[in-house]
PDB file of C-alpha atoms in Angstrom:
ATOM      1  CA  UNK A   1     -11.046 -26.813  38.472  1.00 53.00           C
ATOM      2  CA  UNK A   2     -14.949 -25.898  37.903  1.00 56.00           C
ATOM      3  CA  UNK A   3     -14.258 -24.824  34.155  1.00 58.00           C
ATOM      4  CA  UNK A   4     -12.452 -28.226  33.424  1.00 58.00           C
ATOM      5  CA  UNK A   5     -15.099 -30.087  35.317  1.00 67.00           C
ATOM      6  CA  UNK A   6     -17.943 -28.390  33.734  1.00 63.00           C
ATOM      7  CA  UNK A   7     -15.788 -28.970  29.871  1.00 66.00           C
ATOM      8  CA  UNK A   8     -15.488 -32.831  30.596  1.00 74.00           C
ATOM      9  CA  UNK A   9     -19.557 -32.602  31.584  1.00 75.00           C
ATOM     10  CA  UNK A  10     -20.680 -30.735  28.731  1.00 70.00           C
ATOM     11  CA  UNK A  11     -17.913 -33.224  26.169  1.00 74.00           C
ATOM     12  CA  UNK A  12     -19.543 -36.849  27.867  1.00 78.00           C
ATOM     13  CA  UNK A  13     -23.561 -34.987  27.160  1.00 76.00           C
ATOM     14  CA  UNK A  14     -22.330 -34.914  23.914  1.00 75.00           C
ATOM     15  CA  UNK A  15     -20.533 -38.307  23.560  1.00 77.00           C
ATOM     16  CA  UNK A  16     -23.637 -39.872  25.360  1.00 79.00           C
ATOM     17  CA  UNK A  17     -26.229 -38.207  22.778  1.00 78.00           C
ATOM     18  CA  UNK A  18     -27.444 -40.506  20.561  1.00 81.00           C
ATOM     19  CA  UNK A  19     -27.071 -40.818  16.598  1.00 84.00           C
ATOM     20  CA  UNK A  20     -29.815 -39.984  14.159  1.00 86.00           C
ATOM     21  CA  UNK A  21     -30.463 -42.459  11.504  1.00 88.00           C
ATOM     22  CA  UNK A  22     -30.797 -40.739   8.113  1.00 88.00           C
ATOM     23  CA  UNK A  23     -35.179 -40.945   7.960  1.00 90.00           C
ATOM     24  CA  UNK A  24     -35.106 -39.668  11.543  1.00 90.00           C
ATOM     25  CA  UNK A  25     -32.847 -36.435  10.543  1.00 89.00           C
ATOM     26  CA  UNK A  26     -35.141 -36.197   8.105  1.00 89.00           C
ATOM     27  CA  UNK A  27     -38.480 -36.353   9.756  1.00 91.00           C
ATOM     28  CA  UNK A  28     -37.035 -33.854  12.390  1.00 90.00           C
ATOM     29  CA  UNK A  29     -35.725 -31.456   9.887  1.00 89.00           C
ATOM     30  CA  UNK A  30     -39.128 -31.430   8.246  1.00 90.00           C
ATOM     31  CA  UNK A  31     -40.810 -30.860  11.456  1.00 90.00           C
ATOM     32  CA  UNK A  32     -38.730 -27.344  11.845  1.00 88.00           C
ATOM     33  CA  UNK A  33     -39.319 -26.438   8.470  1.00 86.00           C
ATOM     34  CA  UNK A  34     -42.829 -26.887   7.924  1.00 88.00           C
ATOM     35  CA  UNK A  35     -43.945 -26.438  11.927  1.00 88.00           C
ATOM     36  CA  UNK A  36     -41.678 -24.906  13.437  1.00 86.00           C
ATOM     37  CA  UNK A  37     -40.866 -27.223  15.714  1.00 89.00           C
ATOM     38  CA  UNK A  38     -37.943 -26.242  18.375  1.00 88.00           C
ATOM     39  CA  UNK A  39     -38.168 -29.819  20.008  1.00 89.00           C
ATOM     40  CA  UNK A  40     -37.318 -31.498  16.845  1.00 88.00           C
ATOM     41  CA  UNK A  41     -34.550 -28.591  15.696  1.00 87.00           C
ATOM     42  CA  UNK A  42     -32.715 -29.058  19.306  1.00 86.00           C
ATOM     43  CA  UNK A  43     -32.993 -32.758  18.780  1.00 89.00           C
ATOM     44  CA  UNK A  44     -30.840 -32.649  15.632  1.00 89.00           C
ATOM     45  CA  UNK A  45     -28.308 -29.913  17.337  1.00 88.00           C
ATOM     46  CA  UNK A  46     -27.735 -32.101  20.164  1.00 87.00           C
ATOM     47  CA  UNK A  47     -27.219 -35.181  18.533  1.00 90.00           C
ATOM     48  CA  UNK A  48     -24.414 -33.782  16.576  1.00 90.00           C
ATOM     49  CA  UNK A  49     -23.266 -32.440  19.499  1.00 90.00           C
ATOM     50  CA  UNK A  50     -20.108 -35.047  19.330  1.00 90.00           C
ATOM     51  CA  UNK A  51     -19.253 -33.121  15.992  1.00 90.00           C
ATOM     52  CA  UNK A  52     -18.973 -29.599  17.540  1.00 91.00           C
ATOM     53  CA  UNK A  53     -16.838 -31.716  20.399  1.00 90.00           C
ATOM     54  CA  UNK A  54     -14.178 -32.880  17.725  1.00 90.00           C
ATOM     55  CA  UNK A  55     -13.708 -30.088  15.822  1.00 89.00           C
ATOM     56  CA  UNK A  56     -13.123 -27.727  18.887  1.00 89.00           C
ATOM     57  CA  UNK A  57     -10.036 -30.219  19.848  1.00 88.00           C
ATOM     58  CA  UNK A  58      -8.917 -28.778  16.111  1.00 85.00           C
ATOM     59  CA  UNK A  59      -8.543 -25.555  17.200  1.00 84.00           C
ATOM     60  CA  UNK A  60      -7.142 -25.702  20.737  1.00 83.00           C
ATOM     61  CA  UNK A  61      -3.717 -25.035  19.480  1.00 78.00           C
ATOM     62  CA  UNK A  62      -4.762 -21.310  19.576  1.00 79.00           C
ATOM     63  CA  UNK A  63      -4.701 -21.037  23.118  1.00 79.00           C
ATOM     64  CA  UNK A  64      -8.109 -20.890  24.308  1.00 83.00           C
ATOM     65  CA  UNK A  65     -10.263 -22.722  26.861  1.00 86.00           C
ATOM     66  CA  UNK A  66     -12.144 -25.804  25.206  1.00 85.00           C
ATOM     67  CA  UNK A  67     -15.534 -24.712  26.877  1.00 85.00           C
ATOM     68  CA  UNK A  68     -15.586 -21.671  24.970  1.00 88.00           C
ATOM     69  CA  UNK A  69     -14.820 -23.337  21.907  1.00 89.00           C
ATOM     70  CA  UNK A  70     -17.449 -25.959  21.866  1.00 88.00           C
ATOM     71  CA  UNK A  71     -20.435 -23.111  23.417  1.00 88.00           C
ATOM     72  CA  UNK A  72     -19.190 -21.152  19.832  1.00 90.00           C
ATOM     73  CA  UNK A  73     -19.414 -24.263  17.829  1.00 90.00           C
ATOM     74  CA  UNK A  74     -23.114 -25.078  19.158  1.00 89.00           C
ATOM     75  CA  UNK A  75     -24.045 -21.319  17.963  1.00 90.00           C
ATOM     76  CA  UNK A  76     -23.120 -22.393  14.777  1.00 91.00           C
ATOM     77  CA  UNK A  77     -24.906 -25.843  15.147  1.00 91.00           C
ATOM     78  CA  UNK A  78     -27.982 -24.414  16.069  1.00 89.00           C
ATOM     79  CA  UNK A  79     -27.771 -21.934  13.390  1.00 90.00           C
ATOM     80  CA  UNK A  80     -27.218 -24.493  10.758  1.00 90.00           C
ATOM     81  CA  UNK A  81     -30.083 -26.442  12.399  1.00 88.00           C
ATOM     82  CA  UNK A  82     -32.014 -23.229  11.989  1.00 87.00           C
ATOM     83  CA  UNK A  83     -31.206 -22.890   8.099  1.00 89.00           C
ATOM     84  CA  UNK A  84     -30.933 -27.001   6.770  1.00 89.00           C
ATOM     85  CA  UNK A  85     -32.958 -27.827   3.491  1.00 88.00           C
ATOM     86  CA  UNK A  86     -33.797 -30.984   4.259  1.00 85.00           C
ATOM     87  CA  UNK A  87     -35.056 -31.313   0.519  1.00 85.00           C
ATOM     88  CA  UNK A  88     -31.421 -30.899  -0.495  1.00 83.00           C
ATOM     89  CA  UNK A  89     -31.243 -34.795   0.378  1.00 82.00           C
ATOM     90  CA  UNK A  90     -27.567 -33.906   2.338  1.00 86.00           C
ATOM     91  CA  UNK A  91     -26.720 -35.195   5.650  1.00 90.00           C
ATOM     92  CA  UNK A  92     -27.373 -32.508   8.390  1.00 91.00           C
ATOM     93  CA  UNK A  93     -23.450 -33.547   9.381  1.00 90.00           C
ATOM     94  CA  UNK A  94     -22.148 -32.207   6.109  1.00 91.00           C
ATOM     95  CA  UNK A  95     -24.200 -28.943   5.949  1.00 91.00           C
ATOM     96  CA  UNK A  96     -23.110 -28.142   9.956  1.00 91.00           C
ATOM     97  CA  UNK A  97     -19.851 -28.632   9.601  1.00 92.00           C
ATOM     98  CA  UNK A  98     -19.306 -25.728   7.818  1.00 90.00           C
ATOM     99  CA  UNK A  99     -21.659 -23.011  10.533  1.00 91.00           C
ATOM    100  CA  UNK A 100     -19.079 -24.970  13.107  1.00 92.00           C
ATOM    101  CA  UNK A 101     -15.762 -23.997  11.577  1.00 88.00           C
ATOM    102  CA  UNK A 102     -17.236 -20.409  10.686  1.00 86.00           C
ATOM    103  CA  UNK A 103     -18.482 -19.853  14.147  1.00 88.00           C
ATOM    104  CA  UNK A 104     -15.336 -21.095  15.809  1.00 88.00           C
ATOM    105  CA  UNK A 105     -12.808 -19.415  13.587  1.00 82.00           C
ATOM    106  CA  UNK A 106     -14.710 -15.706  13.727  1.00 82.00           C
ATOM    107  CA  UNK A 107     -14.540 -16.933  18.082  1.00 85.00           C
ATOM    108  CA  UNK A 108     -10.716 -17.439  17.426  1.00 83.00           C
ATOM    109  CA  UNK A 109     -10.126 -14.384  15.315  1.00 77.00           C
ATOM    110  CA  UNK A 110     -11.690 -11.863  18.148  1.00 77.00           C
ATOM    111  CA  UNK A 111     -10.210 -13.080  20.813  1.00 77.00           C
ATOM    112  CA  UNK A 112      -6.769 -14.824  19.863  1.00 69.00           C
ATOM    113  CA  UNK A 113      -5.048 -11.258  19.954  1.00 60.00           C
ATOM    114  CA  UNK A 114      -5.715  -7.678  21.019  1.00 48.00           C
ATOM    115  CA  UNK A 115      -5.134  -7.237  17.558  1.00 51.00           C
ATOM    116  CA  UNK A 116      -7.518  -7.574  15.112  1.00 52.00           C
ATOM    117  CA  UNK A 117      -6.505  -9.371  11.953  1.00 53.00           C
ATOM    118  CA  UNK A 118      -7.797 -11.841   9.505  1.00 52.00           C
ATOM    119  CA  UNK A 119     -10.361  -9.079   8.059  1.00 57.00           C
ATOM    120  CA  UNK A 120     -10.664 -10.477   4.582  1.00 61.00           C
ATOM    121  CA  UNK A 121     -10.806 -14.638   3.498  1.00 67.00           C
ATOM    122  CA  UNK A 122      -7.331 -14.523   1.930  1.00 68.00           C
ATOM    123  CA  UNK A 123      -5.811 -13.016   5.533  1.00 67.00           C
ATOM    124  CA  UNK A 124      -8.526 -15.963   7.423  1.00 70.00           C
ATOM    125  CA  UNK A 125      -7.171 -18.625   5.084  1.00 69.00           C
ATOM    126  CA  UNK A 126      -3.347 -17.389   6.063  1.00 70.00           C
ATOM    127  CA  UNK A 127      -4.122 -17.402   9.571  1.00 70.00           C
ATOM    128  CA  UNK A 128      -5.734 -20.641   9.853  1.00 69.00           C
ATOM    129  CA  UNK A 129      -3.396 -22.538   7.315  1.00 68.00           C
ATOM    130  CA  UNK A 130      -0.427 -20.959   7.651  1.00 69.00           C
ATOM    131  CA  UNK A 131       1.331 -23.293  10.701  1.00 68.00           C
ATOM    132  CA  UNK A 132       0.191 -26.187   8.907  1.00 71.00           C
ATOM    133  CA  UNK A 133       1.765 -24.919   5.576  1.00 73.00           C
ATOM    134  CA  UNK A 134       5.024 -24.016   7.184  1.00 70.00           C
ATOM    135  CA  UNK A 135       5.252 -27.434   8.937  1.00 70.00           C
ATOM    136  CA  UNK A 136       4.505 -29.576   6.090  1.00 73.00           C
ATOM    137  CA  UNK A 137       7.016 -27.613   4.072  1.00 69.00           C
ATOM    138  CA  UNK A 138       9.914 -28.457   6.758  1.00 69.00           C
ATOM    139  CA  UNK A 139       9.109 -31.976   6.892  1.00 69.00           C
ATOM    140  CA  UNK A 140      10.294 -32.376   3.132  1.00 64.00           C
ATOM    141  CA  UNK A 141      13.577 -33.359   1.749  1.00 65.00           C
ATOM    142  CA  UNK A 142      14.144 -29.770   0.719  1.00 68.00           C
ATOM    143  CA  UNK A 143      16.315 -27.467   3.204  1.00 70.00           C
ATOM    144  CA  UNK A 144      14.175 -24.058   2.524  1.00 72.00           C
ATOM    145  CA  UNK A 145      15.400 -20.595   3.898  1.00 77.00           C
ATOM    146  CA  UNK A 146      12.789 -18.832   5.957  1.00 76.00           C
ATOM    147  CA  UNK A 147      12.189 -16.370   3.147  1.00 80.00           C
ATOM    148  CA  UNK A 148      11.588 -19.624   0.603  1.00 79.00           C
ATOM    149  CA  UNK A 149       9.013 -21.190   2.595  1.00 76.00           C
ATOM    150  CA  UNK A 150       6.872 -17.403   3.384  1.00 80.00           C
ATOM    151  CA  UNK A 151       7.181 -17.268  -0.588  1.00 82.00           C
ATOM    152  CA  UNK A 152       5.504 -20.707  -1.300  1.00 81.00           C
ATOM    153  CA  UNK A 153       2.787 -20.261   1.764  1.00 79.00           C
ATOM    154  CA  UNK A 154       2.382 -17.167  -0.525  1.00 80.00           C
ATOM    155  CA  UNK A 155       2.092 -18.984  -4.036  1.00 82.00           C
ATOM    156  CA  UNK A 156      -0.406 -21.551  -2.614  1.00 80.00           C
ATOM    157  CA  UNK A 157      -2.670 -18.841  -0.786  1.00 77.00           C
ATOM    158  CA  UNK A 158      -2.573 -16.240  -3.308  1.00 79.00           C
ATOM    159  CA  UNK A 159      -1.367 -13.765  -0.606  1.00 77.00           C
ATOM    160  CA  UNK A 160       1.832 -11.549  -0.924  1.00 77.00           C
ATOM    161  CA  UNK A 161       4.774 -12.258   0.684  1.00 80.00           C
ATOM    162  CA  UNK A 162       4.412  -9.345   3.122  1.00 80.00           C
ATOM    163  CA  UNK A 163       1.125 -10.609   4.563  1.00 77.00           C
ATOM    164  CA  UNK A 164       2.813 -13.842   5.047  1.00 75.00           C
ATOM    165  CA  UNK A 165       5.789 -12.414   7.024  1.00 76.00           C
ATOM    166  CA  UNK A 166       3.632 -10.062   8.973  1.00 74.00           C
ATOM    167  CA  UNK A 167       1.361 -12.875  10.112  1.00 73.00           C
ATOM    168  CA  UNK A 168       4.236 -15.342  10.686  1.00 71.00           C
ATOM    169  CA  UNK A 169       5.877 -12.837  12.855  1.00 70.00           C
ATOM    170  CA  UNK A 170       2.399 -12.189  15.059  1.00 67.00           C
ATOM    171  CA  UNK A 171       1.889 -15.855  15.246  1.00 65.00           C
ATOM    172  CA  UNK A 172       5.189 -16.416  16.520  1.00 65.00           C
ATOM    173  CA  UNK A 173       4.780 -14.178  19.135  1.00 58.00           C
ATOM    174  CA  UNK A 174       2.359 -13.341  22.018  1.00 56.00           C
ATOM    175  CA  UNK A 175       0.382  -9.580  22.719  1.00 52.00           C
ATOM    176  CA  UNK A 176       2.492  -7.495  25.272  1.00 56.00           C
ATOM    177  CA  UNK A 177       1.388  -5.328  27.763  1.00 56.00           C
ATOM    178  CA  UNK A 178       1.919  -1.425  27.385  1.00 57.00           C
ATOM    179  CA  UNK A 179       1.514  -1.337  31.122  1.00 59.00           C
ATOM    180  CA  UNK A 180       4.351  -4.160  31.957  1.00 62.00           C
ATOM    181  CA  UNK A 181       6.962  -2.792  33.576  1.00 67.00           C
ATOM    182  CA  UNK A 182      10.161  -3.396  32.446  1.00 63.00           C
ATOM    183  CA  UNK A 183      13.186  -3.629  34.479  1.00 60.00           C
ATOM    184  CA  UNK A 184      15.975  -6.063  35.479  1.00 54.00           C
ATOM    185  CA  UNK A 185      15.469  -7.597  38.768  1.00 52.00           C
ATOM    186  CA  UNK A 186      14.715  -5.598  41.868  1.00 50.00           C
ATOM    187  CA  UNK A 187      15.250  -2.272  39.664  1.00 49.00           C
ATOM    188  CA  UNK A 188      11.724  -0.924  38.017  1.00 56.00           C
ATOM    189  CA  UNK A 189      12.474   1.083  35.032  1.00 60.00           C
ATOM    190  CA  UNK A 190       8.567   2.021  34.476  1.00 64.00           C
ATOM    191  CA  UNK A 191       6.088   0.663  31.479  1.00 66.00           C
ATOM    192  CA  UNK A 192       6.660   0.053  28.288  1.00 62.00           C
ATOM    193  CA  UNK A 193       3.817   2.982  27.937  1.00 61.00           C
ATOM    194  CA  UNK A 194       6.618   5.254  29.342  1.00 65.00           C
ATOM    195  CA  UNK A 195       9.071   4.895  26.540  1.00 63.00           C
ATOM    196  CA  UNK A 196       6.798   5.069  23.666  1.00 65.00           C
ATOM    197  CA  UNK A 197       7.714   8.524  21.734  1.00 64.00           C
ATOM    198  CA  UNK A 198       5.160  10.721  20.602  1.00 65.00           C
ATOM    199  CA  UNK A 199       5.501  13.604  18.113  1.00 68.00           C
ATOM    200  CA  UNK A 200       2.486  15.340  20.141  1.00 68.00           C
ATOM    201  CA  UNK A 201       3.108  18.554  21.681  1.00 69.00           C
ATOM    202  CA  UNK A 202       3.567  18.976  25.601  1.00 68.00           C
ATOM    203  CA  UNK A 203       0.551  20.003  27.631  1.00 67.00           C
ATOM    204  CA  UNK A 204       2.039  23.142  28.671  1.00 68.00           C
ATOM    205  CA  UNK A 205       2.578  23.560  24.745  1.00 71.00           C
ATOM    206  CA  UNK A 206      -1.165  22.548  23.695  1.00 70.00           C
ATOM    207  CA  UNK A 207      -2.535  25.242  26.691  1.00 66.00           C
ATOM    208  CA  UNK A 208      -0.028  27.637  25.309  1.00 69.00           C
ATOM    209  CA  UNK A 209      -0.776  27.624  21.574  1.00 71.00           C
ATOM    210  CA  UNK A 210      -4.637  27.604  22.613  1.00 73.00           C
ATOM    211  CA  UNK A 211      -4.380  30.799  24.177  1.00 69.00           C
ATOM    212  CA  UNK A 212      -2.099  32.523  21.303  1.00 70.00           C
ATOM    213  CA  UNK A 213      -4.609  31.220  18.610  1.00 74.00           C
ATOM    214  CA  UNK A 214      -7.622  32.330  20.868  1.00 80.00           C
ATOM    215  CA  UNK A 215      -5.856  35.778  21.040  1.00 78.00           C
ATOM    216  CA  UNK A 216      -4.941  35.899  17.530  1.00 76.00           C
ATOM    217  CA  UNK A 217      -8.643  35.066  16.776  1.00 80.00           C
ATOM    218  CA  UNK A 218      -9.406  38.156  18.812  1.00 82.00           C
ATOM    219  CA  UNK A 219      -7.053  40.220  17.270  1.00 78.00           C
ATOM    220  CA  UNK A 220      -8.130  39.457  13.993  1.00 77.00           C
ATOM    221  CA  UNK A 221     -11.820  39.999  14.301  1.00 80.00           C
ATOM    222  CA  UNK A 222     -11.209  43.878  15.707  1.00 82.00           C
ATOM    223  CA  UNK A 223      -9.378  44.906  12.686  1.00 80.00           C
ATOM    224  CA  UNK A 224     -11.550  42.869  10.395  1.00 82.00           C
ATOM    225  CA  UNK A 225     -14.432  45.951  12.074  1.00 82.00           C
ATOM    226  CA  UNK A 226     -12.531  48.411  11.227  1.00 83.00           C
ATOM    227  CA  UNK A 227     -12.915  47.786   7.491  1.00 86.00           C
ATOM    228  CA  UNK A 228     -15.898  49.142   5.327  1.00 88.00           C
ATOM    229  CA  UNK A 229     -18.216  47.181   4.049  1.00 87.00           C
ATOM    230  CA  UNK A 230     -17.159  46.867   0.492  1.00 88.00           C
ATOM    231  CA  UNK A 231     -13.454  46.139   1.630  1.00 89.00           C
ATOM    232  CA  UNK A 232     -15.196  43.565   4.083  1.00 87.00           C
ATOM    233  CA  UNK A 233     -16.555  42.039   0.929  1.00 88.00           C
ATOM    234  CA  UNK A 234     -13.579  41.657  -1.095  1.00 88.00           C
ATOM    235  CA  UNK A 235     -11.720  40.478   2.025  1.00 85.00           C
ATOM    236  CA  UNK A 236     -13.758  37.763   3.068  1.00 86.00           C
ATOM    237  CA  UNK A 237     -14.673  36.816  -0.845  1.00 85.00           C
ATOM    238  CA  UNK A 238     -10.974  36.948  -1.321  1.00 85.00           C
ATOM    239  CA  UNK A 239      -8.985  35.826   1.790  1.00 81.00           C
ATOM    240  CA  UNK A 240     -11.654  34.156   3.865  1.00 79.00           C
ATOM    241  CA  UNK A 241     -13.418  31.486   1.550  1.00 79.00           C
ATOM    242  CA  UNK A 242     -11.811  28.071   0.544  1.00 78.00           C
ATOM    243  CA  UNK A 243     -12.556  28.862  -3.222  1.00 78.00           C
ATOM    244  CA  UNK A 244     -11.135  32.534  -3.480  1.00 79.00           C
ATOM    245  CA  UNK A 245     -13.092  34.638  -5.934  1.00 84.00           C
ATOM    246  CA  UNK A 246     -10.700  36.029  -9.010  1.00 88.00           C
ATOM    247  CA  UNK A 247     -11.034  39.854  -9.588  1.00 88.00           C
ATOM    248  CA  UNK A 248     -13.016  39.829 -12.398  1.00 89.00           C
ATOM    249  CA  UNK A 249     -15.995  37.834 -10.575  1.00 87.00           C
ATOM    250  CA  UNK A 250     -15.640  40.643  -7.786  1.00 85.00           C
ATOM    251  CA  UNK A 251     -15.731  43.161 -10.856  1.00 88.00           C
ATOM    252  CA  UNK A 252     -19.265  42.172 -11.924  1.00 88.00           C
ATOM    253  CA  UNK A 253     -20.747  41.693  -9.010  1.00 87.00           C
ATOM    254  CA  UNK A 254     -19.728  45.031  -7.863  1.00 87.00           C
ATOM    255  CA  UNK A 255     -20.092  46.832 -10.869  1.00 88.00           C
ATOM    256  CA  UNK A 256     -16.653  48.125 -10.980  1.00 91.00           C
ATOM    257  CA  UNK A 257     -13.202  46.978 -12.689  1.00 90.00           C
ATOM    258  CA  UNK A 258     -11.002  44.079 -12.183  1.00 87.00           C
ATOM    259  CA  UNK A 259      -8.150  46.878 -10.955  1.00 91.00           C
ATOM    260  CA  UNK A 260     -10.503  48.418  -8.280  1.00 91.00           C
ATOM    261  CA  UNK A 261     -11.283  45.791  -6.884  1.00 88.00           C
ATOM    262  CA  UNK A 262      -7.462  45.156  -6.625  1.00 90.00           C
ATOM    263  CA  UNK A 263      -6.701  48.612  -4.979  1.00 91.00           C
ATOM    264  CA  UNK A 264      -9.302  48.261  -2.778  1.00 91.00           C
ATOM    265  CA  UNK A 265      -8.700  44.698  -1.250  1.00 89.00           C
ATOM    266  CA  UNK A 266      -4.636  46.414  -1.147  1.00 90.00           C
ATOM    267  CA  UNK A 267      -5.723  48.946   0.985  1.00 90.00           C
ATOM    268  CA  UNK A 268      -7.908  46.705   3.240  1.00 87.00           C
ATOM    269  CA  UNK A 269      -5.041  44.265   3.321  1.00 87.00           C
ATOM    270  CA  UNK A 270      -2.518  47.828   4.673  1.00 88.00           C
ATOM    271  CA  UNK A 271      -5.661  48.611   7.367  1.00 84.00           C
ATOM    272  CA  UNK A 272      -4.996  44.916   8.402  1.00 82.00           C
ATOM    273  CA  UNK A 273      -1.490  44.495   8.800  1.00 84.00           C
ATOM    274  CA  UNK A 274      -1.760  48.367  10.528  1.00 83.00           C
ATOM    275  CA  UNK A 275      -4.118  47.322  13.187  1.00 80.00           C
ATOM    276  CA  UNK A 276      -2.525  43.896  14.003  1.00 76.00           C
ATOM    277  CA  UNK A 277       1.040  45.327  13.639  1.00 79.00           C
ATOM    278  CA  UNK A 278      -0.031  47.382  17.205  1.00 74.00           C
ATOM    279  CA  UNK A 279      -1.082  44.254  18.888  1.00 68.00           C
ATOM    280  CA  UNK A 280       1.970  41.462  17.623  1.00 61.00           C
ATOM    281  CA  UNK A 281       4.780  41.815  15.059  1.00 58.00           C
ATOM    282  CA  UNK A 282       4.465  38.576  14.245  1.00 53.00           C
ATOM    283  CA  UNK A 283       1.445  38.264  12.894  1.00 52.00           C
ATOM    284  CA  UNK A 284       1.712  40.644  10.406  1.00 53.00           C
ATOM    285  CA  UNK A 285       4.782  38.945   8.807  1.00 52.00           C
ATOM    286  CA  UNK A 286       2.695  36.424   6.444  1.00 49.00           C
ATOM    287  CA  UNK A 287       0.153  38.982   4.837  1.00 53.00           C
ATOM    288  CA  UNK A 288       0.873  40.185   1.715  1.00 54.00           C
TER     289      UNK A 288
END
């Protein structure tokens, strides 16, 4: 009862304010511009107050309270206030209208859905236009399949036909909970969280595989010490970098042949698979 009191309040201050004739807008816009004045830049907001009023009744078909509407549509007033040319010789009504639809559509977009869509113009433009598209198309003499009308909304938008039918479908529907319960009657059969499948491992599972890799890590590091230092070399050149040195690079920077350097990372490799073969089988299985 207080928020519709407080709407009708704030839409009769507006209705009440009075109109500027064109030298007046003028004078005032000049003031701002060259002064600085905020008396004269509020003056011109709130007098096209009634403008912000008329084009928030535009977009209550989204669902959302008219008082939020109209304080997003004066952010944009003020802001055109803030940026009007009043050289340009164009009614301060024109230039607004534009900061009010922005501001009040970028309002609708964030808070319409959960979801956020309408990222780019062409997906704004199909989620502003679309209803009115679709309705004007079933008022003709033409009896269009659902698929026919997302394809012309498509043509006139220059959108493809999936963005139409994915936006049709969220428009025609409303965000659901994940904590709802769901159930029939008295009998609760949980949330909807509940019966959402994941591919993730179990807990027990994810503790599990952290200690085996932590071991493994262990493991690994203990025979890596029980190589010398020129196997080390090879081994980590070799097996432990992302690029992999070839044996000839290995060659020169040793100073030795290509085929050396292939005996020696083989028996570094068999000291490996040795040491780990004591502590798990398994692990060994992959090294070659």
């Amino acid at each position: 009862m207080k928020t519709l009191t407080a709407d009708r309040r704030l839409i009769k201050i507006a209705m009440d304010a009075p109109y500027l004739e064109r030298d007046e807008e003028h004078a005032l816009a000049e003031a701002w511009r060259n002064d600085h004045n905020q008396e004269a830049r509020n003056k011109i907001a709130m007098s096209h107050m009634r403008l912000v009023v008329a084009m928030a009744a535009k977009f209550r078909s989204f669902g959302l309270p008219m008082g939020d509407l109209v304080q997003e549509g004066h952010i944009g007033l003020l802001e055109a206030a803030a940026r009007f040319e009043p050289s340009r010789e164009v009614r301060f009504s024109t230039y607004a209208t534009w900061w009010i639809r922005a501001s009040m559509q970028d309002y609708v977009l964030r808070n319409w859905s959960i979801v956020r869509g309408g990222t780019s113009s062409a997906q704004k433009a199909l989620f502003f236009n679309l209803r009115r598209l679709r309705a004007r198309l079933a008022q003709g003499d033409r009896q269009l399949t659902s698929q026919a009308v997302h394809e012309e909304i498509a043509a006139a938008l220059g959108v493809s036909l999936a963005d139409v039918q994915t936006m049709d479908a969220r428009l025609s529907g409303n965000d659901a909970s994940l904590q709802a319960p769901v159930g029939h009657g008295d009998v609760e059969g949980g949330a909807r969280l509940d019966f959402l499948a994941s591919d993730a491992p179990l807990p027990d599972e994810q503790v599990s595989d952290m200690i085996d890799g932590e071991r493994a890590r262990r493991w690994l590091h203990n025979a890596l010490g029980q190589l010398s230092d020129r196997e080390m070399k090879i081994i980590r050149a070799r097996r432990l970098s992302e690029d992999g040195a070839t044996l000839e690079q290995l060659g020169a920077t040793l100073g030795i042949s290509k085929e050396r350097v292939r005996q020696i990372e083989t028996r570094a490799l068999e000291k490996l698979r040795a040491a780990l073969a004591a502590k798990a089988p398994a692990l060994t299985a992959g090294m070659h």
